[in-house]
Coordinates of C-alpha atoms in Angstrom, one line a residue:
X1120 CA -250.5 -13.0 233.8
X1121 CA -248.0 -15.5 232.5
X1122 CA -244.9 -15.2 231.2
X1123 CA -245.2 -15.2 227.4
X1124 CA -247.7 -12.4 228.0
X1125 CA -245.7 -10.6 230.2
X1126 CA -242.8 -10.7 227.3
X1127 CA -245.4 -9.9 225.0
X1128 CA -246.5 -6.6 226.9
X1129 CA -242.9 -5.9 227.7
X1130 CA -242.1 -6.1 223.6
X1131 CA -244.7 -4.0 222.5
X1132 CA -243.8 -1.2 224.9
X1133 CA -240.0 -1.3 223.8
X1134 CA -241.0 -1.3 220.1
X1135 CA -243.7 1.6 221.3
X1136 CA -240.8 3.7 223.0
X1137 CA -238.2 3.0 220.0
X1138 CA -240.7 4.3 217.7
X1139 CA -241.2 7.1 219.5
X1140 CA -237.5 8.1 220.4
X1141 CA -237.1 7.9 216.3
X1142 CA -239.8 10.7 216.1
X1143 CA -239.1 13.0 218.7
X1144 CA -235.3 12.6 217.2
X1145 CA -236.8 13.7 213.6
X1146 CA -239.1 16.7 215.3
X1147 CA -235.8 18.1 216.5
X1148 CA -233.6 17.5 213.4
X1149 CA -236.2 19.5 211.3
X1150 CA -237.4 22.2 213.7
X1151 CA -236.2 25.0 211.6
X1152 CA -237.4 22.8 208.0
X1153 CA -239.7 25.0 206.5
X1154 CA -242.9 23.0 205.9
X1155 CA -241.9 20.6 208.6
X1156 CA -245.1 19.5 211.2
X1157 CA -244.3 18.4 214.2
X1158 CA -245.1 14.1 214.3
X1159 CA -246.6 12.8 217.2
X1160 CA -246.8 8.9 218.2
X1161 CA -250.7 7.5 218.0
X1162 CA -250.9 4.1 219.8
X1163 CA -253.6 2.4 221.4
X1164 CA -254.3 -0.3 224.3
X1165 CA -253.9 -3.8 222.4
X1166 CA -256.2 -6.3 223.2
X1167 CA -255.8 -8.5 225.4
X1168 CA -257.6 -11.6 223.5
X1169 CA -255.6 -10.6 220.1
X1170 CA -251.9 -10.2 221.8
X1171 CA -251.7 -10.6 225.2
X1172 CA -251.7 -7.0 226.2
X1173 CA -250.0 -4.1 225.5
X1174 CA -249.4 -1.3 223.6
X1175 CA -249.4 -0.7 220.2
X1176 CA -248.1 1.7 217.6
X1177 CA -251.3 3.1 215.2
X1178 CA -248.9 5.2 213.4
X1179 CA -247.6 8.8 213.2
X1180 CA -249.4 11.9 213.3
X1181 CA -248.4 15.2 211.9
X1182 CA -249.5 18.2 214.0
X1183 CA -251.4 21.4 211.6
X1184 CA -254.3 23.2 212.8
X1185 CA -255.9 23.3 209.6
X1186 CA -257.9 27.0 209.9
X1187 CA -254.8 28.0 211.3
X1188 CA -252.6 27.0 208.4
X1189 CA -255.3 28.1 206.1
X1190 CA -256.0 31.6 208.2
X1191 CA -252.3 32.4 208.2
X1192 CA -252.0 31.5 204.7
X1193 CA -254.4 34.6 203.4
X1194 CA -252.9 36.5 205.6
X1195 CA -249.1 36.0 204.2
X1196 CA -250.7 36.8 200.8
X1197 CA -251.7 40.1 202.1
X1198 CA -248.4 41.0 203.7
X1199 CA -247.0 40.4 200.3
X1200 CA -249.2 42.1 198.7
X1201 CA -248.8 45.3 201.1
X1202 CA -244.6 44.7 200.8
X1203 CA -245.0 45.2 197.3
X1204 CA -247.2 48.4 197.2
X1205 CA -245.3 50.0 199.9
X1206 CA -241.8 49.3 197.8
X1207 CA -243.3 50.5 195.0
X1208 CA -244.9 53.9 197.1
X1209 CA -241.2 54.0 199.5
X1210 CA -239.6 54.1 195.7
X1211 CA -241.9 57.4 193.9
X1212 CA -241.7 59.5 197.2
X1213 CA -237.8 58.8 197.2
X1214 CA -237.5 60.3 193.4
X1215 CA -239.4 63.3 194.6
X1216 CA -237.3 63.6 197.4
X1217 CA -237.9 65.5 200.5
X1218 CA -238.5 69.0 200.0
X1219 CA -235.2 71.2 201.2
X1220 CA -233.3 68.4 200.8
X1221 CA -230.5 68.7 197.7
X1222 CA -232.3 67.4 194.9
X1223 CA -235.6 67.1 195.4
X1224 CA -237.9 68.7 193.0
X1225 CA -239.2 71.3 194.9
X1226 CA -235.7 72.3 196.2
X1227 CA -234.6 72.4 192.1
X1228 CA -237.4 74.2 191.9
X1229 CA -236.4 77.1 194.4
X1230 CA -232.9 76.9 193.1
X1231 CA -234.0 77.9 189.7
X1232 CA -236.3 80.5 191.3
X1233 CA -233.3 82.0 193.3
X1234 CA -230.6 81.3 190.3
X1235 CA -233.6 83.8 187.9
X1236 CA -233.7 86.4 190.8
X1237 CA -229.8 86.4 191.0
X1238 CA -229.7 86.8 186.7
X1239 CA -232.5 89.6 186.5
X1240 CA -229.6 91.6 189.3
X1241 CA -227.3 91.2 187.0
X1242 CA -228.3 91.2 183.7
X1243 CA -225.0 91.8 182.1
X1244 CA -222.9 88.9 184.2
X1245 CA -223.4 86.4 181.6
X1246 CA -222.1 84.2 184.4
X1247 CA -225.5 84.6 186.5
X1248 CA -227.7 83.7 182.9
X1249 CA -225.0 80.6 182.6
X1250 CA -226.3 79.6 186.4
X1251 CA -230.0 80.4 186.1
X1252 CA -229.7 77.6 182.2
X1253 CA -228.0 75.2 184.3
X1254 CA -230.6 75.7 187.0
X1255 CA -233.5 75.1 184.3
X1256 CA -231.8 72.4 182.7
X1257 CA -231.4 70.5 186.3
X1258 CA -235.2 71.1 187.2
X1259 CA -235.9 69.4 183.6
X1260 CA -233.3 66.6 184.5
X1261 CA -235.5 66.2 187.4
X1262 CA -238.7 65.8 185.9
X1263 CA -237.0 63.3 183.6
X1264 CA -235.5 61.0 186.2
X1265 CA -238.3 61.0 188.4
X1266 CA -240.6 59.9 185.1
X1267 CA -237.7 57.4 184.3
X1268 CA -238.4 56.5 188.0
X1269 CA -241.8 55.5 187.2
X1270 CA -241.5 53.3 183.8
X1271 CA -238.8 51.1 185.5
X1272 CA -241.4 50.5 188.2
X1273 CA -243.8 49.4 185.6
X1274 CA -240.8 47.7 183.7
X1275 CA -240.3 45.8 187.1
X1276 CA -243.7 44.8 188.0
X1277 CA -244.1 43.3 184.6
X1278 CA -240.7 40.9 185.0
X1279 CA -242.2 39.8 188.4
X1280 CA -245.8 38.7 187.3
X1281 CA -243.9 36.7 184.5
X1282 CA -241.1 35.3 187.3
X1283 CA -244.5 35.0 189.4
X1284 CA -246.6 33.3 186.6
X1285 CA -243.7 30.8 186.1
X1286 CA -243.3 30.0 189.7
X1287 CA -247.3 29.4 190.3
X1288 CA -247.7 27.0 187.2
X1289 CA -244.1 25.2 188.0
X1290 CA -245.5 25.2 192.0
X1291 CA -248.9 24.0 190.8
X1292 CA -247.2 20.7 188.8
X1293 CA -244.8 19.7 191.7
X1294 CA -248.1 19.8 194.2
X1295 CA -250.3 17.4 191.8
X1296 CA -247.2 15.1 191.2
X1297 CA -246.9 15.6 195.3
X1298 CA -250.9 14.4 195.1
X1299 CA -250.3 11.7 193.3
X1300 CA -247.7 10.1 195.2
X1301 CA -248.7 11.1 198.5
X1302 CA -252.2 9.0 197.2
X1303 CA -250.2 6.0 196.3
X1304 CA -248.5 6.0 199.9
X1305 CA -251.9 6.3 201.5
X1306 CA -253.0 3.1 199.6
X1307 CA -250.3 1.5 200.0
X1308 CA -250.4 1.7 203.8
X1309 CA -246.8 3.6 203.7
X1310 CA -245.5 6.8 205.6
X1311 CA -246.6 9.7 203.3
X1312 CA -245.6 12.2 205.9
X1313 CA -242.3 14.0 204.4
X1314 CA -244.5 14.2 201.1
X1315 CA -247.0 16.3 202.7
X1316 CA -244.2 18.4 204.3
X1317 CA -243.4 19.4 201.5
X1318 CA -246.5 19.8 200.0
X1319 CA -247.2 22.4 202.4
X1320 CA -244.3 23.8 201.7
X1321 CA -244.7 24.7 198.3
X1322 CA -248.4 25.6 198.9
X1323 CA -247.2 28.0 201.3
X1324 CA -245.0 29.6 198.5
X1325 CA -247.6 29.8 196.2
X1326 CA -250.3 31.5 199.0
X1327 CA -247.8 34.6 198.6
X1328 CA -248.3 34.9 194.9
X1329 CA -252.3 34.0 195.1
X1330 CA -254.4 33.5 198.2
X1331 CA -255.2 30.2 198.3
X1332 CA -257.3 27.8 199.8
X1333 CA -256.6 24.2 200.5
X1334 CA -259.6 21.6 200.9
X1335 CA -258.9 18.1 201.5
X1336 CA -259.8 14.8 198.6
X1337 CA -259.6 11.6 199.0
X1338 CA -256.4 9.4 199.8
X1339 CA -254.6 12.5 200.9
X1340 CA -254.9 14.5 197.9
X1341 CA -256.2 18.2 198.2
X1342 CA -257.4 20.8 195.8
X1343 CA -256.1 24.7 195.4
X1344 CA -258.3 27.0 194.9
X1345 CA -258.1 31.0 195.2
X1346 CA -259.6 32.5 197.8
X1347 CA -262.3 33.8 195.6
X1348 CA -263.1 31.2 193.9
X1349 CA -261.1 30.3 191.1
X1350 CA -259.9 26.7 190.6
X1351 CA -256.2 26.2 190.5
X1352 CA -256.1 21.9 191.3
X1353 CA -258.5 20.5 191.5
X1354 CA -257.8 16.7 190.5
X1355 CA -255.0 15.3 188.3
X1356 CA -254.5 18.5 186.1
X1357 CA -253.2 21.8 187.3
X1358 CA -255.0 25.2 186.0
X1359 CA -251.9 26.7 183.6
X1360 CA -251.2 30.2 183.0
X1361 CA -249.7 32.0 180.8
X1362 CA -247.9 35.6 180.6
X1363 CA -245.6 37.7 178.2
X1364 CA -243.2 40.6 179.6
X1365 CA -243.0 43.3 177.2
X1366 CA -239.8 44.4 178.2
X1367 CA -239.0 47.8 178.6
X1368 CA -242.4 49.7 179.6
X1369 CA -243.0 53.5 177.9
X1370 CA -245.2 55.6 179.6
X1371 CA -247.6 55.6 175.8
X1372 CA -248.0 51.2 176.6
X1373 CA -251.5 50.7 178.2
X1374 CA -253.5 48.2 179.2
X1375 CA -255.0 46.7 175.7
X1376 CA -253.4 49.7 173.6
X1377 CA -250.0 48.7 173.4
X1378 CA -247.9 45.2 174.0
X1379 CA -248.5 45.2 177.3
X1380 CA -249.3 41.2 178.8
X1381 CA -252.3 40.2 179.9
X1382 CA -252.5 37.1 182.6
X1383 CA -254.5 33.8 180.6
X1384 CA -255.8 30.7 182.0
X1385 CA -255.3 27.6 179.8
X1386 CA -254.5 29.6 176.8
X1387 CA -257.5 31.7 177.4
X1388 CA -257.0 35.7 177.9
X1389 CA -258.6 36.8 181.7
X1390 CA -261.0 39.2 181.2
X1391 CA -260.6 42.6 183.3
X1392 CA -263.4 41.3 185.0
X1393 CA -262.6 37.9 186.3
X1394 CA -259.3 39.4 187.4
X1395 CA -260.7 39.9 191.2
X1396 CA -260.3 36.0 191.7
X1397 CA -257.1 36.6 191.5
X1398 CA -256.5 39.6 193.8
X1399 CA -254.8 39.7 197.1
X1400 CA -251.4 38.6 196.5
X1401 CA -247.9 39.7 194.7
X1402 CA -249.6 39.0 191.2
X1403 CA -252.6 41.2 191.5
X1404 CA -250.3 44.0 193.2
X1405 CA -247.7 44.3 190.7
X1406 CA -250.7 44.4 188.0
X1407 CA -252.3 47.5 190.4
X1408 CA -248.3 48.9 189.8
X1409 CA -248.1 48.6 186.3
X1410 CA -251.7 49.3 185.0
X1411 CA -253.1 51.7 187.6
X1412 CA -250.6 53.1 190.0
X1413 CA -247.8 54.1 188.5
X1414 CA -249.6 55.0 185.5
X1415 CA -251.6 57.6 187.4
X1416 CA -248.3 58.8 189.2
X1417 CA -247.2 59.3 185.3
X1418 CA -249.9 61.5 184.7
X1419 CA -249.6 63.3 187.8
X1420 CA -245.7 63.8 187.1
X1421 CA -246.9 64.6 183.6
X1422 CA -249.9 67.4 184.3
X1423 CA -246.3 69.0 186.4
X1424 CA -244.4 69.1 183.5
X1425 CA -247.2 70.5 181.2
X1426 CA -247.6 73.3 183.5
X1427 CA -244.4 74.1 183.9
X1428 CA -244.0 73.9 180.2
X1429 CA -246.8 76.4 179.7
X1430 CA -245.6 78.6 182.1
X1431 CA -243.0 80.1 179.5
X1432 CA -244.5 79.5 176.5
X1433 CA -246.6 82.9 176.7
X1434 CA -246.0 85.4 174.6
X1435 CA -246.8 87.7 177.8
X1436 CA -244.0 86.3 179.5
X1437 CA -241.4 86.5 176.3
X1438 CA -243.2 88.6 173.5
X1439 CA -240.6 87.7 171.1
X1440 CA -242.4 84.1 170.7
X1441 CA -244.2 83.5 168.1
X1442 CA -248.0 81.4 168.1
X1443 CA -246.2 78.3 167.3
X1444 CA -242.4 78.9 169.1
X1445 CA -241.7 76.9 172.1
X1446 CA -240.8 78.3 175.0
X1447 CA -238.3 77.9 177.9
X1448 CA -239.0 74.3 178.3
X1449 CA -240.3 72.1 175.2
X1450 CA -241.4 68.7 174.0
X1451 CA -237.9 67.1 172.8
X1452 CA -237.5 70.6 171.2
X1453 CA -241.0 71.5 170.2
X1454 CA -243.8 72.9 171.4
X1455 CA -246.4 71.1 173.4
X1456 CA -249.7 70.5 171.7
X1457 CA -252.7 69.6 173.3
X1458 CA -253.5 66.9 174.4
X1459 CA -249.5 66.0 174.8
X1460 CA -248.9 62.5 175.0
X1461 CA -247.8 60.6 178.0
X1462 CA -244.4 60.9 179.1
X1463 CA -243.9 64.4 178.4
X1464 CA -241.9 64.7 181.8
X1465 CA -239.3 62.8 180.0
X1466 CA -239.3 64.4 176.9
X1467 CA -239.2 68.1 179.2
X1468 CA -235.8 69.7 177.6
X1469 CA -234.5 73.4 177.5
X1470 CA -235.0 75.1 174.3
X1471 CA -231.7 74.0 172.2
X1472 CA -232.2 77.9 171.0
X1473 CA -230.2 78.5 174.5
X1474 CA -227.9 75.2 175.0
X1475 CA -224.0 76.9 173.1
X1476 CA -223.8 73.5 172.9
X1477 CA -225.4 72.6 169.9
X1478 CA -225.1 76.3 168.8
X1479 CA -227.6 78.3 170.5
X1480 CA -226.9 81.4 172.5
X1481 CA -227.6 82.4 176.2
X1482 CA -228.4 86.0 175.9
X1483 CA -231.5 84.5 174.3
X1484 CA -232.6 83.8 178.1
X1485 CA -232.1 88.1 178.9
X1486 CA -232.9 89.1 175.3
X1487 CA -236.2 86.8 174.3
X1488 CA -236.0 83.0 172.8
X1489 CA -237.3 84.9 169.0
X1490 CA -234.8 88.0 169.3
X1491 CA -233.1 88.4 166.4
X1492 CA -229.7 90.1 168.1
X1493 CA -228.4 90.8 171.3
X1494 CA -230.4 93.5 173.4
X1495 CA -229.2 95.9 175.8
X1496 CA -226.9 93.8 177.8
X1497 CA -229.0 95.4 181.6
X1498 CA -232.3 94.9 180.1
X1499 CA -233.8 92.7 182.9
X1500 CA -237.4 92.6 182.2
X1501 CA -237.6 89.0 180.2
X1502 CA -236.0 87.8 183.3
X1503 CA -237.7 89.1 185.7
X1504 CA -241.2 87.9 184.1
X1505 CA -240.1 84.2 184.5
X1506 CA -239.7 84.4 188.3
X1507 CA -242.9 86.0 188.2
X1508 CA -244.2 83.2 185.6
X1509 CA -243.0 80.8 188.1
X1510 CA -244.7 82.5 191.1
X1511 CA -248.1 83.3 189.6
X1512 CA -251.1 80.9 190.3
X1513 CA -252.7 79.2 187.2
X1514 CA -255.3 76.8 187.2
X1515 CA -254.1 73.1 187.1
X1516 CA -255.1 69.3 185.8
X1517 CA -253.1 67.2 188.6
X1518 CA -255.1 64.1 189.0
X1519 CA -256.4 63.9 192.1
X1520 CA -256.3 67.7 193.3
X1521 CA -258.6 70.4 192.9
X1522 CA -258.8 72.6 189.6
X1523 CA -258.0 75.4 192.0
X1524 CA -255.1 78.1 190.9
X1525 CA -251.5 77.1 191.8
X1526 CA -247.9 78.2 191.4
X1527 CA -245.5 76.3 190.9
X1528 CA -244.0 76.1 194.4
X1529 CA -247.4 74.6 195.7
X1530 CA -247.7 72.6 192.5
X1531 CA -244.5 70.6 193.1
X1532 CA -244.9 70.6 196.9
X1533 CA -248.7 69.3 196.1
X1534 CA -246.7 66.7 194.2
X1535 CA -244.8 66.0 196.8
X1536 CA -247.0 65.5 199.3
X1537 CA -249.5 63.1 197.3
X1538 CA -246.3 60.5 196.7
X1539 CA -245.6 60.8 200.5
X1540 CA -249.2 60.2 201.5
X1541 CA -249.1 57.4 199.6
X1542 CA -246.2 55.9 200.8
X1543 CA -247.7 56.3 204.4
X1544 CA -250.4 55.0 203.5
X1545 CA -249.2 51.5 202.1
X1546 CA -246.6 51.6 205.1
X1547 CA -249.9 51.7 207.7
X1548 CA -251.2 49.0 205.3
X1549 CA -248.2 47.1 205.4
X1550 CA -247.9 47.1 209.3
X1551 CA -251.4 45.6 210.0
X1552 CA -250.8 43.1 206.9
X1553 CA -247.5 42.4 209.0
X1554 CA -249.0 42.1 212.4
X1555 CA -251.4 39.7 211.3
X1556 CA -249.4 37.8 209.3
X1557 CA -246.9 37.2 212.6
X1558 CA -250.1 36.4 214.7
X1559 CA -250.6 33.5 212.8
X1560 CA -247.0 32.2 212.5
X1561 CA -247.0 32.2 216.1
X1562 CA -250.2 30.2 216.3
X1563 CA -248.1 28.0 214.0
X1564 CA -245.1 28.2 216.0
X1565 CA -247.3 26.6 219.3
X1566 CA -248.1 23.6 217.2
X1567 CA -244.6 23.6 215.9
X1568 CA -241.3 21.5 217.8
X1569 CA -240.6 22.9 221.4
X1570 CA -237.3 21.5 221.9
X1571 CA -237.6 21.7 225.4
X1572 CA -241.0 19.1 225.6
X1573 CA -239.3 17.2 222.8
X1574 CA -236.7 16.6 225.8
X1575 CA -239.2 15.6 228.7
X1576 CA -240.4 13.6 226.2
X1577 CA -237.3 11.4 225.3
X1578 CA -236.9 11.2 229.1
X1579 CA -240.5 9.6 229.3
X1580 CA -240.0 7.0 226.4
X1581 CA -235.8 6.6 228.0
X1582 CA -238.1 5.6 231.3
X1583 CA -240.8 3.6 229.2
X1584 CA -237.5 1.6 227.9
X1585 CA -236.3 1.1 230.7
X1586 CA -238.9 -0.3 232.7
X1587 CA -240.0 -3.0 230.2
X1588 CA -236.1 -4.2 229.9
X1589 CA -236.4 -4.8 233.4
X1590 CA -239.8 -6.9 232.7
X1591 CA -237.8 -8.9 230.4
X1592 CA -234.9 -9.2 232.6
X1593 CA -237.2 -10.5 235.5
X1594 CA -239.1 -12.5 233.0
X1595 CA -235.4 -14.0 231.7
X1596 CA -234.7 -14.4 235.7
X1597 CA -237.5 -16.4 236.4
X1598 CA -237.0 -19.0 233.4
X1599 CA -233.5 -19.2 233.8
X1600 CA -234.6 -20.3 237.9
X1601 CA -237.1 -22.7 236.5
X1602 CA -234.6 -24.2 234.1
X1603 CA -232.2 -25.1 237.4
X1604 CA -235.0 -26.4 239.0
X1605 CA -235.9 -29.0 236.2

C-alpha cells in the first residue's frame, strides 16, 4: 500500500467515525422526542480502484419497523376509543351512584320510602309530611341531575368531534406540506430525516382520532388512508371535513330530527352508512356517545321517571284526582301524556299544589292533591297508599329489561345495575385496548435509543478515531524521515 492510500484509508475512516459520533450524539439528545427514530450510520467498503480503499459514508438510516409502527398505530386508535367509552360509562354509573351510599338514587329512593312510613305514623306532625315533600322533591332532584348528567355528555362529545374534526383536517395539511418537502429533499439528495420525524409524529396523533394506515409513494411521500378504506391523502390534496357543534344538546335533538351535526367529506354530508370507514377511533366513539349511547341511557332514565310518575297519578292511590289532574310527581306541573317526550326525567317536579312556596299547601300530601279542605288531621290512609304505590310491582318499558312487573326499589336498583355493567364492561374493553396498545410501544421502544449501546457505540467510533490518527501520525512519521534523508 503506499502512502497516499494509506492517508486516504485513514481519512475516510476519521470522516466515517465523525459522522457517526454526530449521530449517536443526536439519538441521545432526542431519545424522549416523540416521533424521533433512532439514525443509524450506512457505509460501505470503498473501492479500491475508485479511492484507494476505505470506508465510506452511504448516508443515515432511521430505524421503524414499519408493521410495527402501523400495528401499533390501530391499536392506539382503539385504546382511545375504549378511554372514551369507559369515561363516558365511569361518568353515568357515578350519577346513579352506588346504591346505600348518600345520594344515590336508589338510597333517595328508600329515604322517601322511610320518610312516607314515618308521615302515615304521624299524620298530624305536619313536621313528618314537611320531611316526606322534601324527601319527594330530592328523589325528583335526582332524576333531574342524573338526566342533566346525560345531555352534558352528549353536549361534550359533540365539542370533541368538532375539536377532533379540526385537528384531523389541520393534521392532514401539515403531513402533505411535510410530503412535499420531504420529496424535494429526496431529490435534492439532502437529509429529509427530521421531516419524517415529524411526519410520523403528527400521523401518530391523528391514528388516535382515525385508524389509519400509512402506505409508502414515491420520493418519500406516503398516503393516509383509514383502516377501512377511506382515503384521507392520497397525493398533493388532503380529504377535508367538515362539522358543526350544536351547542347545548336537549334530550328532544336527534340524529337528522333536530340541529344535531353530521360529519361531511369535501362539503359532502356522510351517509349513516359510509360512517364505518370511519370507526375505531375518538371520532366514531364520541358519535356512539352522542347518537346512541347516551341517548338510550336517556330513555332508560326516562322509562324511570315515567313509572315513577304513574305511580301516583291513580285515582286508586289518591281518589281525590281527577282523569286529567296530575299526581304526586308531574311533567313541569302537568300531567304526563302518552307518549311523553324525551327528557321527562328533567322535567320530573312535585306538584306545585303541595310546594307553600308558590302557594300550595302540605296537608294536600295527608288529605288528597283535589281535596277541597283540610281532612281529619290522623287520617293516614292517602299516605299509606303511596308507600304501598311505591312498593307494588307494575309492568315496565326500561329498554333493555324484560316487560316483567317491578317496584320501584328493583326498578331503580335495575337501573343501577345496567349503568354499572356498562361501565365494567368498557373498563374490560379498555384494559385489553391498553395492553395491546403498550405491547406495541414496547416493540417500538426496542427499535428506539438504548442509551447504554449508544455508549458502546461512541466508544467503538472514539477507538475507530483513534486508530486511523495513529495511521496518519505514522504516515506523517515516515515522510517527515524521508524528507531528512533527501
Amino acid at each position: 500500500m503506499s502512502l497516499s492510500n494509506a492517508i486516504s484509508n485513514a481519512v475516510s475512516g476519521i470522516v466515517a467515525a465523525s459522522r457517526g459520533t454526530e449521530v449517536v450524539a443526536s439519538n441521545l439528545a432526542n431519545a424522549l422526542t416523540p416521533g424521533y427514530a433512532r439514525r443509524e450510520l450506512q457505509q460501505s467498503a470503498r473501492s479500491y480502484l475508485a479511492g484507494g480503499g476505505g470506508v465510506q459514508v452511504d448516508g443515515v438510516a432511521r430505524v421503524v419497523r414499519n408493521s410495527v409502527l402501523a400495528q401499533g398505530r390501530l391499536a392506539s386508535a382503539d385504546a382511545a376509543r375504549a378511554g372514551t367509552l369507559a369515561d363516558f360509562h365511569k361518568s353515568m354509573a357515578d350519577a346513579l351512584g352506588v346504591p346505600g351510599q348518600p345520594g344515590a338514587l336508589t338510597t333517595l329512593l328508600s329515604e322517601f320510602e322511610a320518610a312516607l312510613v314515618s308521615a302515615s305514623a304521624r299524620p298530624e306532625n305536619e313536621s313528618g309530611l314537611a320531611r316526606a315533600l322534601s324527601a319527594a322533591s330530592a328523589l325528583a332532584g335526582a332524576y333531574q341531575s342524573i338526566g342533566n348528567s346525560i345531555q352534558q355528555a352528549r353536549t361534550t362529545a359533540d365539542q370533541a368531534i368538532a375539536q377532533d374534526v379540526a385537528t384531523l383536517n389541520s393534521g392532514l395539511e401539515q403531513v402533505a406540506e411535510l410530503n412535499r418537502q420531504i420529496a424535494m429533499q429526496t431529490t435534492a439528495g439532502g437529509d429529509a430525516n427530521a421531516l419524517q420525524d415529524e411526519r410520523q409524529r403528527l400521523i401518530d396523533q391523528l391514528a388516535e382520532i382515525v385508524p389509519l394506515k400509512e402506505l409508502p409513494r414515491e420520493n418519500g411521500r406516503v398516503a393516509l388512508f383509514t383502516a377501512n378504506g377511506g382515503v384521507l391523502l392520497d397525493g398533493t390534496e388532503p380529504a377535508r371535513f367538515g362539522f358543526t357543534a350544536a351547542g347545548p344538546v336537549t334530550a328532544g335533538m336527534a340524529v337528522g330530527a333536530s340541529a344535531l351535526g353530521l360529519l361531511s367529506l369535501n362539503g359532502q354530508e356522510i351517509p349513516a352508512a359510509q360512517m364505518g370507514r370511519y370507526a375505531g377511533g375518538r371520532l366514531a366513539a364520541n358519535f356512539q356517545i352522542r347518537d346512541v349511547d347516551a341517548p338510550l341511557a336517556q330513555a332508560r332514565l326516562d322509562a324511570a321517571a315515567l313509572d315513577l310518575h304513574d305511580r301516583f297519578a291513580d285515582s286508586a292511590v289518591d281518589p281525590t284526582l281527577g282523569a286529567s289532574d296530575p299526581g304526586l310527581y308531574t311533567d313541569a306541573g302537568a300531567l304526563v301524556l302518552p307518549p311523553p317526550a324525551p327528557g321527562l326525567a328533567q322535567r320530573l317536579t312535585l306538584n306545585p299544589a303541595l310546594d307553600p312556596a308558590v302557594g300550595g299547601d302540605i296537608w294536600r300530601l295527608r288529605d288528597g292533591l283535589g281535596a277541597t279542605a283540610p281532612g281529619p288531621a290522623g287520617a293516614s290512609g292517602l299516605l299509606v297508599a303511596m308507600k304501598d304505590a311505591l312498593g307494588a310491582s307494575r309492568a315496565g318499558t326500561l329498554p333493555g329489561l324484560s316487560a316483567r312487573p317491578r317496584t320501584a326499589a328493583v326498578l331503580a336498583s335495575e337501573l343501577t345495575s345496567l349503568a354499572a355493567s356498562g361501565r365494567i364492561d368498557a373498563e374490560r374493553v379498555l384494559g385489553a385496548a391498553a395492553v395491546q396498545s403498550s405491547t406495541y410501544a414496547s416493540l417500538l421502544q426496542q427499535d428506539g435509543v438504548d442509551s447504554d449501546k449508544e455508549m458502546e457505540t461512541l466508544l467503538a467510533l472514539e477507538r475507530a478515531y483513534a486508530s486511523n490518527a495513529r495511521v496518519l501520525q505514522a504516515v506523517d512519521e515516515m515522510i517527515q524521515t524521508i524528507l531528512r534523508l533527501t
